[in-house]
Amino acid sequence: MHLPCPCCGPRDLREFTHKGADDYLRRPAPDAPPEAWDDYLHTRANPAGRTRDLWYHDPCGTWIAVTRDTVTHAVIGATGLEDAQ
Amino acid sequence: MRFNALRVLKEGLTGNRGWRPHWRKPAPKPEYDMLIIGGGGHGLATAWYLARNHGVTNIAVLEKGYLGGGNIGRNTTIVRANYFLPGNSEFYSHSLKLWEGLEADLNYNVMHSQRGLINLFHSDGQRDAFARRGNAMLAQGDDAILLGRDELRTLLPCLDYDQARFPIYGGLYHKRGGTARHDAVAWGYARAADARGVDLIENCEVTGITVNAGKVIGVTTSRGEIRARKVGIVTAGRSSQVATMAGLRLPIESHVLQAFVTEGLKPCLDHVVAFGMGHFYISQSDKGGLVFGGDLDFYASYAARGNLPTVEHVMEAGMTLMPMIGRAKVLRSWGGIMDMTPDGSPIIDRTPIDGLYLDAGWCYGGFKAVPASGWCMAHLMATDQPHPVARRFRLDRFATGELLDEEGTGSQHNLH
Amino acid sequence: MKRRATGGSALTRARKLGFSFDGRNLQGLQGDTLASALLANGVRLVGRSFKYHRPRGVLTAGSEEPNALLEVLRDGVFHPNVRATVQELHMGLQARAQNCWPSVRRDVMAVNDLLAPFLGAGFYYKTFMWPRAFWEGLYEPLIRRAAGLGRLPQTPQDAPHERAFAFCDLLVIGAGPTGLMAALTAARAGADVIVCDEDRQFGGRLLSDTGQIDGIAGADWAAQVVTELHALPNVRLMARTSVVGAYDGGVYGALERVALHVTAPGHAPRECFWRITAQRTILAAGALERPIAHPGNDRPGVMLLSAVASYWHRWAIDPGRVVVFGNTDHALATARALAADGMNIRAYVDPRTDLGTDAPFALRAGAEVVATHGRHGLGAVTLRQKGRDIRIEADTLALAGGWNPSLHLACHMNGRPSWDTAIAAFVPRPGMVPGMDVAGAAAGRFSTHAALHDGARAAAESLAELGLTSPDLPLPLAEDAPYAIAPLWQVAAPGRAWLDFANDVTTKDVAQAAREGFASVEHMKRYTTQGMAPDQGKSSNMGALAVLADATGGTIPDTGTTTFRPPFVPVSIAALGAGGHGKSFAPERRITSDAQVRAMGAPMLEAGLWYRPSHFPQAGDRDWRDACNREVLHVRHAVGVCDVSTLGKIDVQGPNAARFLDFVYTNTMSSLRPGRVRYGLMLREDGHVMDDGTCARLGEQHFLITTTTAAAGEVMRHLDFVQQAFCADWRVRLGSVTEHWAQFAVAGPLADDLLARVLDVPPALPFMGCAGVTVGGVAARLFRISFSGERGYELAVPARFGAALFRGLLALAEGMGGGAYGLEALNVLRIEKGFVTHAEIDGRVTAFDLGMAGMVSAKKDCIGKAASQRPGLHGPERLQLVGLRPVAHGTEIAAGAHLYAPDAPATAPHGQGHTTSVAYSPTLERWLGLALLRDGRARHGSMMRLDDGLRGRQAAVEICNPVFFDPDGGRMRG
C-alpha cells in the first residue's frame, strides 16, 4: 500500500503511523458534556467501505487525512490536516 | 450419536457409512425465544450454554455464511489465562477452567493441549511487569512460574540467547496455557447445541434488527423475518455493521491481524512462546505447521488480508527470537478482522435497546475466551443480569472511565 | 525410467554431477533437477504421504509438486520439505527421503495404511477424549510424532539471505508464450519491464512440447525473444523467481532462489525476497494440469502427462511403457506428439467415446483406469472399457484431467473467480487485482496462438494505461487447436481414489465429510485437511470441489472455491525476515559516551533503541549492587556524572509557543520566565498520563522540552498532531533535537565546584534555572534541574562535543571523590526521592493517581483534561502512588509483588495493589519501594503484607509518603 504524502509524494505504508478515524479532528469544546467527549474518544462509525482516517508520515512529521476504502484498501486521496478540517 | 473410540472402530468396519451430520440444516422458524446473530465460536458457545445451563432451547443461531467461518476459523489457537487486571483476570480464569472440561462437556475432541505458554521478557522493567502479572495469576488461583534465563535455556534451547538485539532475561511460564484445534471448537459447540434442539441456520444473513418502542421484536434476514424478544449480537469483526442495524454506534474500530503457518514439520517446538519486544508468538500445531503471528497491520480494515511491512516485521522477529525457524517455509498467510475497543477488553452487556444484547470487542484475544464468553453471554441473555466474572465488560465503561487497559496504551483503538 | 541416450534440452551432457539420495551415490547431469536426476537413475519411490505413509513418487515437474518433498543438505544441515522438482542438481548434492523410518522402502508407519478405515476424515475429533490426562501425555505426542513432514534442524539459520526492492512500469509474471509476447511488446515500446519466471529457463511450456512458432521450434522462438529482451536496458529478466503474493498498491512479493543451485555459495545470498512495485502487471502464469481421481492413482509411476512430456523433452527421461489417461483433445494431441517423438505409449484411455481411429497406440475410447498395480511403483494398470477390465503392463501412467488456470495471484485480494463451463475450470474475472491483467492460459486461453495473441493484447492495454504507444509487432504464427474437454472428476470404481496426495485425502473422505454435514467447501477443506498440505491443493482442490459438489448434489460454481492466500509457493522465513537476524532486528542508538563507558567495563542496557550503561564495576565488587551503591553515594556525598542524552528533546519556537505548551501540558508554561525551567505533565487525550519532563524557556518565543527516553517518539507524534489538527493557524513550530545535543547530569554537593572548572564563565543559576554557557568556547546549555534530589545540573553541548565533554567531566568528578553513575544508580536515586518513571506511569495512571491532580490547571483547557474528569478516574478505588518500606530493614523486596491487608489471603478479591519499583537505598540503608495502592494516599502509616508468591517471598511493609529522602527538597534547592 502506498499513501500520498502532501510533502513527499506517494510513499510506502511502512513510513506511516496510523491513528484512527478522522473523528479525532472534531475535538469537543472544553465544556462539552461528557457524552460528547465519550463519543469523540471512543465511538466510531467504523464503516466497511469508504472512510477517512489519520496517518502520520514519520520521516517528515506531517499528519494527513487519507480517504480510502477499508474493504478493498483502495486509496482515494489524502490531504494535510489544515485542508482536512 | 456419541463419539468414542468404539464408534470409530465400528464405523471403520462398516465402511464409515453410519456417520450422521454433525448438526441439522433446519429452515428458520418464524419465531424463537431468542436469536443469536453470528455462528462463530462465541455465538455457538452462547447457544450451547443457553441450552445447557439455562434450559433455553427454542433459539436459533443465524449465520451469514458457514458456521465457524469468522475469527474462530482463522486464529493462532492460543488458550491462556494470564491477564492481570481485575475484571479480565477472573473471566479468563473461568474460561480456562471451562476449556479443561470442554471435551467431556461437548463429547468432541477439540484437542485442547496444555503444553505451556512462555512469555519472554527482555529488560528489568518487563520482568517487573510480568512479575505483577504472574502474581495476579497466582492470586486468581491459576498457575505461573517466573523463569530465569538459565532455566529457560533448558526448556527452550532453540532461542537466540546470545546474539539477539533484545536479550532474553527470562520468561513467565504458564503451564496450563496452550492451544486447541480452532475449527473443532466451533463444530463441537455446534454439534452439542444442535443436539439440544438449537437451530443453527447457515447462509442466513441478518439484514435488519426490528425495534419497536425501544424494544427488540425480531430480525429480518436473507431467509425471511424471524421474531424474538431477545436478540444477541455476537459478530465480533462485524459488530459495528450489525449494531448499526439497530441504530447503535459502538466504541469499536475494525483492524486486520495477520497470521502465518509453515509447512508441516516433525515436532520441534513443544510450547507456545511469545516474544514481547518483537510482538511475535509461535506454537506448533499437531499437524506439524508452525503457527505464528505478530502485531496488527494498524490500519482500519475489513479486508481480512494484510500487507508486506507487517509480514516482514513478523518474520524478522521470528528470526531474531528463534533463528532455527529460518529454514521453515511459510505456507499460508491470512488475516482476520478484529473488533478493537478503546481499552483492549471486550464488551458483554445489554444495549440501550430492550432485549438486545452485545458480545463484542474481542480485539485479538477472542479465541481463548470462547467458553467463558458463551457462558456469560448466555447468563446475561437468560437472566438479564451480568455474570459475576464478566461484570466489568460494560458498554458504558469508556464513558465512566472504569477501563480495563491491560496494555496501558490508552483510548486509541489500534494500540491494544 | 531411464535416461535416453540423446536429447534433453535442459541438459549439458558433458558435465556429470555426482549426488546422493538416502546415502546411495548417483550421477546426474548439469541442467537436471533433483527430480529428473532421480528419475534418470530409476528412482521412483521418493517419499511417504502424510497420514497413511503410502509410497509416493514424482507427480509433476514444477513447484506445485505434492509428493517429491525431500530433505536436502545445505550449509551443513538437511533442510526439510525441498521440492525435488524445483531443486536444481549441483555437484555433491545430498538428499534424503523424509517422513519415513527406518527407510523410504520399509517405513514402519505404513501400518497406518492398514488402519485407514479408522483414520478417515476427522477421526481424531471423535476419540482420544478419555481419560482426560492422556491427551497431553500420550495421544497428542503420538499424533505429533506421526504427523509433520521433514525435520527442522535445531540450529540457527545464519546463511545469508537478502531482501530487495524493485520498481517497474510493467511486471510480467511468467515467461511462457504469453509472458514473452507481452514483455516483448512492452519492452519495444520503451516501458520499464520486469519479467519473473519460476524456472531456470524462460519459455514455459514451449520448453516441453514440439509445437512451432513462426516455423521454428517454440523453444527456439523463446530463446530468440529472451536474447532480445536481455539486450534491452529497460528490461530485467528474473529467472528462478516466483511471484508469491499480490498486495495493495501494485506491490508484489517475489522469491528469487539465488544460490540454492550452487554447491558452495559462499557469501552469496541463498534466497532474496523482492518487493516489486509495478504500475501494471500481467499475470501470465500459465495453467496447472490436474490428475484424475481413480482407484490407486497415488502409486509411484503415476504422473501428470505434462510432467511426462517435460521430463522427456527437457531432461531426456524415458518413462518406459506408458498408459495415458486423459479427457481432452489436448491430451490426445500430446500423446500423439510424444509417440511421434519415440515414446512407448501403449494405450490412450479416455472416457469419451469418439476419439477417431488413427493413432500409433491403442485408443481406448469410453474407458477409464480403475486400478493400478505394483508395490513401490507402478507395474500395470487395469482399465475398464464397456464393462470389461483390461490389464496393461506399464511403468508410467500419465494423467491428463484437464487444466486449471494458474490464477492464484489474481485471487489474493479476495476476488472470487468465475466458472467457465467450456474448459471446466475457474477463470479470473477482470479487475480482481487493481492494475493486473490476466492473460493466456492463466485466463483459460490455452492454445499457443491464443497465448501469443492474449499476451500482445494485455501488453497493448497496459501500454495505453501507461501512456506509451504500442509497437507494431506482427503476431507470430502458432497452433490454435481446440481444447475440448469432457470433465471427469472421479472414476466410479471400488478402491480408494486420491485427491490430495500429500495429505492423503480420498474421494471417500470428501463424501464422508459431506455426509457428516460439512457441505460447505470451507468446512470440507477443514474437516478433511484437503488442500492444506505444502502444495496447498494446487493439483487437487478443483477435483475435491467437484467431488463435493457431486456428493451434495450442487453445481461446482455454487459450491465455490476456498480462499486463495499468499504465498503462491512456500517462502522460507529466512528470506521473508532477511535482515532480522540477531542484532540487526532493530537499529541501535548510541550515546556519545558509548565507547568510553564500554571501555570502563559498564554492562549496557537496552533503553528503547538506545544503549545505556548499567553501572561501572570496579575491582573488588561482589556484584552490581556494590557498584550501584558506590555510585549513589558519590552523588549523595560528592559528585556524579551521568549521560542523559537519551531523553527526548523537542525545540518549540514561535510567537504562540507558550500558548501551545499551555495546551499540551496540564500546567501553565506561559507564565514561565525566560531562563527558567518547569516540571511538566502531559496527558493523553483520554486523561491518563502520557509522559513527564521538563520545559525550559530559553527565550520569549523559544522553549526546549524534554521527554522520557521511552516516550520520545510518541510525544513528538502527539505534539505534531495537536499542532496540525487543532492549532494549525498558530505561529509555532516544533522540531526534535534529541540527537543534536549530548547532555550530562552533574549531581551532588560538589556539582558547583565541578562546573566551575568546566564552564568558561559559570553562571549563578537558581534551582530550576537555565542559561546559555560556553565550555572551552563551545556554546552549551546549562539547566539546574535534578532527578537525583541533589544539587544538580544538566549540561548540554552539540553532540559532536559529547564524548570530549564526558571525558572531562568524568576526570574532574573522579578527582573530587565522585565518578560516573549508571542507570541502576539513577534508578535508586530517583526512588529515594519518589520520582516516577514509566514503571509508575504505565499508561493506566492519572495525575490524580500520582498525587498530581493539582498540576492540572483549573484555569485553562489542555489535552486530556476533559476526559480526566470521568468519575472512574477519581476516588478511593483508584490505585494511588505510595512509598513502602519493609518493617525489617534488611528484607529484600521485588517489583511486581502484590499488596494485601496483613491478615487477608493472597487471593484476587483481596488484592490492594502492587509494587512498581524497588531499590536498596545505600543512603537510608534499607529497602524501599514505590507502589500503586488502592486509596493509597489515605493509608500512609498503615501496615500491609507484600506477597510475591511468584518468588515465594512475603514481607510486612509500612505504607508511607513516596518521598523517602530529603522530603522538603532542601538539598536540590539549596
Short mmCIF file of C-alpha atoms in Angstrom, two decimals, chain C residues 82-305:
data_model
loop_
_atom_site.label_atom_id
_atom_site.label_comp_id
_atom_site.label_asym_id
_atom_site.label_seq_id
_atom_site.Cartn_x
_atom_site.Cartn_y
_atom_site.Cartn_z
CA VAL C 82 12.57 -29.25 -0.52
CA ARG C 83 10.73 -29.83 -3.76
CA ALA C 84 12.82 -32.16 -5.88
CA THR C 85 11.09 -30.77 -8.94
CA VAL C 86 12.44 -27.27 -8.25
CA GLN C 87 15.79 -28.04 -6.64
CA GLU C 88 18.44 -27.89 -9.34
CA LEU C 89 21.09 -30.55 -9.18
CA HIS C 90 24.59 -29.50 -8.27
CA MET C 91 27.80 -31.36 -7.65
CA GLY C 92 27.72 -33.21 -4.36
CA LEU C 93 24.07 -32.57 -3.57
CA GLN C 94 22.85 -34.82 -0.78
CA ALA C 95 19.17 -35.61 -0.42
CA ARG C 96 17.17 -38.00 1.66
CA ALA C 97 13.57 -39.04 1.98
CA GLN C 98 11.55 -37.64 4.88
CA ASN C 99 8.58 -38.75 6.95
CA CYS C 100 9.64 -42.37 6.94
CA TRP C 101 11.51 -44.72 9.26
CA PRO C 102 13.75 -46.63 9.04
CA SER C 103 13.77 -46.08 5.27
CA VAL C 104 11.53 -44.93 2.50
CA ARG C 105 11.13 -48.51 1.27
CA ARG C 106 10.49 -50.05 4.68
CA ASP C 107 8.53 -47.44 6.57
CA VAL C 108 7.13 -48.70 9.86
CA MET C 109 4.40 -46.11 9.89
CA ALA C 110 2.97 -47.61 6.73
CA VAL C 111 0.94 -49.66 9.18
CA ASN C 112 -1.32 -46.62 9.23
CA ASP C 113 -2.47 -47.58 5.78
CA LEU C 114 -3.90 -50.79 7.16
CA LEU C 115 -5.79 -48.78 9.73
CA ALA C 116 -7.11 -46.39 7.10
CA PRO C 117 -10.77 -47.36 7.65
CA PHE C 118 -10.47 -45.98 11.18
CA LEU C 119 -8.40 -42.95 10.28
CA GLY C 120 -10.81 -41.30 7.84
CA ALA C 121 -11.81 -37.65 7.76
CA GLY C 122 -11.96 -36.11 11.22
CA PHE C 123 -11.49 -39.35 13.18
CA TYR C 124 -9.46 -37.53 15.83
CA TYR C 125 -12.38 -35.28 16.74
CA LYS C 126 -14.34 -38.32 17.80
CA THR C 127 -11.89 -40.12 20.03
CA PHE C 128 -8.80 -39.70 22.24
CA MET C 129 -11.04 -37.97 24.79
CA TRP C 130 -10.70 -40.42 27.61
CA PRO C 131 -9.10 -40.39 30.04
CA ARG C 132 -8.60 -36.64 30.01
CA ALA C 133 -4.98 -36.67 31.16
CA PHE C 134 -3.93 -38.98 28.33
CA TRP C 135 -4.25 -36.26 25.70
CA GLU C 136 -1.12 -34.28 26.57
CA GLY C 137 0.67 -37.34 27.92
CA LEU C 138 0.05 -39.94 25.25
CA TYR C 139 -2.30 -39.28 22.38
CA GLU C 140 -1.04 -35.89 21.33
CA PRO C 141 2.66 -36.76 21.38
CA LEU C 142 1.88 -39.81 19.26
CA ILE C 143 -0.14 -37.78 16.80
CA ARG C 144 2.51 -35.09 16.64
CA ARG C 145 5.27 -37.59 16.02
CA ALA C 146 3.30 -39.30 13.30
CA ALA C 147 2.34 -36.01 11.68
CA GLY C 148 4.64 -33.43 10.22
CA LEU C 149 6.87 -33.96 7.23
CA GLY C 150 10.54 -33.02 7.27
CA ARG C 151 12.68 -32.39 10.31
CA LEU C 152 13.67 -28.82 11.11
CA PRO C 153 17.29 -28.62 12.25
CA GLN C 154 17.53 -27.08 15.70
CA THR C 155 20.49 -24.91 14.84
CA PRO C 156 20.31 -21.24 13.87
CA GLN C 157 19.76 -20.43 10.22
CA ASP C 158 22.55 -17.94 9.69
CA ALA C 159 23.27 -18.45 6.00
CA PRO C 160 22.93 -15.12 4.20
CA HIS C 161 19.54 -14.09 2.87
CA GLU C 162 18.56 -10.78 1.39
CA ARG C 163 15.61 -8.55 0.81
CA ALA C 164 15.42 -6.11 -2.06
CA PHE C 165 13.09 -3.63 -3.72
CA ALA C 166 12.34 -3.11 -7.37
CA PHE C 167 10.08 -0.79 -9.33
CA CYS C 168 8.77 -1.04 -12.85
CA ASP C 169 6.12 0.10 -15.28
CA LEU C 170 5.08 -3.44 -16.09
CA LEU C 171 5.60 -6.64 -14.19
CA VAL C 172 5.14 -9.78 -16.28
CA ILE C 173 4.63 -12.89 -14.21
CA GLY C 174 5.55 -15.97 -16.18
CA ALA C 175 7.75 -16.28 -19.24
CA GLY C 176 5.84 -18.72 -21.38
CA PRO C 177 4.47 -17.71 -24.77
CA THR C 178 2.04 -15.24 -23.20
CA GLY C 179 4.54 -13.58 -20.92
CA LEU C 180 7.28 -13.39 -23.52
CA MET C 181 4.94 -11.88 -26.09
CA ALA C 182 3.72 -9.35 -23.57
CA ALA C 183 7.21 -8.49 -22.40
CA LEU C 184 8.49 -8.10 -25.94
CA THR C 185 5.62 -5.81 -26.85
CA ALA C 186 6.07 -3.62 -23.78
CA ALA C 187 9.84 -3.63 -23.99
CA ARG C 188 9.83 -2.41 -27.57
CA ALA C 189 7.51 0.38 -26.51
CA GLY C 190 10.14 1.53 -24.02
CA ALA C 191 8.39 0.55 -20.81
CA ASP C 192 10.43 -0.50 -17.79
CA VAL C 193 9.65 -4.18 -17.67
CA ILE C 194 10.41 -6.87 -15.13
CA VAL C 195 9.78 -10.48 -16.16
CA CYS C 196 9.74 -13.14 -13.46
CA ASP C 197 9.64 -16.86 -14.00
CA GLU C 198 9.95 -19.70 -11.54
CA ASP C 199 12.07 -21.73 -13.86
CA ARG C 200 15.77 -21.52 -14.52
CA GLN C 201 14.98 -21.19 -18.21
CA PHE C 202 12.44 -18.88 -19.80
CA GLY C 203 9.91 -20.33 -22.22
CA GLY C 204 7.37 -22.04 -20.01
CA ARG C 205 5.59 -24.82 -21.79
CA LEU C 206 7.38 -24.08 -25.06
CA LEU C 207 10.29 -25.93 -23.47
CA SER C 208 8.18 -29.04 -23.06
CA ASP C 209 6.47 -29.53 -26.39
CA THR C 210 7.29 -29.81 -30.04
CA GLY C 211 4.98 -27.12 -31.37
CA GLN C 212 6.34 -24.45 -33.67
CA ILE C 213 6.10 -20.68 -33.69
CA ASP C 214 6.70 -18.84 -36.93
CA GLY C 215 8.08 -22.04 -38.37
CA ILE C 216 10.73 -22.68 -35.77
CA ALA C 217 10.61 -24.76 -32.62
CA GLY C 218 8.77 -22.97 -29.83
CA ALA C 219 11.79 -23.25 -27.58
CA ASP C 220 13.95 -21.57 -30.21
CA TRP C 221 11.46 -18.77 -30.62
CA ALA C 222 11.51 -18.27 -26.87
CA ALA C 223 15.30 -18.19 -26.90
CA GLN C 224 15.27 -15.51 -29.60
CA VAL C 225 12.85 -13.35 -27.64
CA VAL C 226 14.88 -13.78 -24.47
CA THR C 227 18.03 -12.75 -26.31
CA GLU C 228 16.38 -9.57 -27.49
CA LEU C 229 14.90 -8.80 -24.07
CA HIS C 230 18.22 -9.47 -22.42
CA ALA C 231 19.89 -6.84 -24.55
CA LEU C 232 17.37 -4.13 -23.73
CA PRO C 233 18.32 -1.76 -20.91
CA ASN C 234 14.69 -1.26 -19.88
CA VAL C 235 14.09 -4.95 -19.18
CA ARG C 236 15.07 -7.00 -16.16
CA LEU C 237 14.72 -10.75 -16.53
CA MET C 238 14.39 -12.56 -13.23
CA ALA C 239 14.72 -16.30 -13.58
CA ARG C 240 14.28 -18.66 -10.60
CA THR C 241 11.90 -16.07 -9.23
CA SER C 242 8.40 -16.95 -8.02
CA VAL C 243 5.98 -14.10 -7.57
CA VAL C 244 4.27 -15.23 -4.39
CA GLY C 245 1.82 -12.56 -3.34
CA ALA C 246 -0.22 -9.64 -4.62
CA TYR C 247 -0.57 -6.77 -2.17
CA ASP C 248 -2.11 -3.34 -2.14
CA GLY C 249 -0.91 -0.56 -4.39
CA GLY C 250 0.71 -2.69 -7.09
CA VAL C 251 3.11 -4.32 -4.65
CA TYR C 252 4.14 -7.91 -5.29
CA GLY C 253 6.29 -10.16 -3.19
CA ALA C 254 8.69 -12.39 -5.10
CA LEU C 255 11.18 -15.02 -4.05
CA GLU C 256 14.37 -15.37 -6.00
CA ARG C 257 16.35 -18.58 -5.50
CA VAL C 258 19.76 -17.00 -5.88
CA ALA C 259 22.21 -19.67 -4.82
CA LEU C 260 20.28 -22.79 -3.94
CA HIS C 261 21.64 -24.46 -7.05
CA VAL C 262 25.26 -23.84 -6.16
CA THR C 263 27.45 -26.34 -4.32
CA ALA C 264 29.49 -23.75 -2.43
CA PRO C 265 27.55 -20.49 -2.43
CA GLY C 266 29.93 -18.76 -0.03
CA HIS C 267 28.65 -15.31 0.88
CA ALA C 268 26.03 -15.22 -1.85
CA PRO C 269 22.50 -14.85 -0.52
CA ARG C 270 20.76 -18.20 -0.70
CA GLU C 271 17.46 -16.53 -1.49
CA CYS C 272 16.31 -12.97 -1.95
CA PHE C 273 12.83 -11.72 -1.17
CA TRP C 274 11.82 -8.96 -3.54
CA ARG C 275 9.18 -6.37 -3.03
CA ILE C 276 8.29 -5.25 -6.53
CA THR C 277 6.14 -2.19 -7.08
CA ALA C 278 4.57 -2.18 -10.52
CA GLN C 279 2.33 0.31 -12.29
CA ARG C 280 0.77 -2.53 -14.23
CA THR C 281 1.01 -6.28 -14.05
CA ILE C 282 0.30 -9.07 -16.48
CA LEU C 283 -0.28 -12.42 -14.87
CA ALA C 284 0.85 -14.97 -17.42
CA ALA C 285 1.48 -17.84 -15.04
CA GLY C 286 0.02 -20.46 -17.35
CA ALA C 287 -2.05 -23.37 -16.14
CA LEU C 288 -1.58 -26.44 -13.97
CA GLU C 289 -2.59 -29.85 -15.17
CA ARG C 290 -4.84 -31.82 -12.89
CA PRO C 291 -4.82 -35.53 -12.17
CA ILE C 292 -7.87 -37.79 -12.23
CA ALA C 293 -9.25 -39.41 -9.08
CA HIS C 294 -9.29 -43.09 -9.91
CA PRO C 295 -8.55 -46.03 -7.62
CA GLY C 296 -4.85 -46.46 -6.99
CA ASN C 297 -3.92 -43.16 -8.60
CA ASP C 298 -1.32 -42.40 -5.94
CA ARG C 299 1.24 -45.06 -6.82
CA PRO C 300 4.79 -44.02 -7.77
CA GLY C 301 4.87 -44.08 -11.53
CA VAL C 302 1.61 -42.19 -11.83
CA MET C 303 2.48 -38.75 -13.18
CA LEU C 304 0.83 -35.89 -14.92
CA LEU C 305 1.07 -36.09 -18.69
#
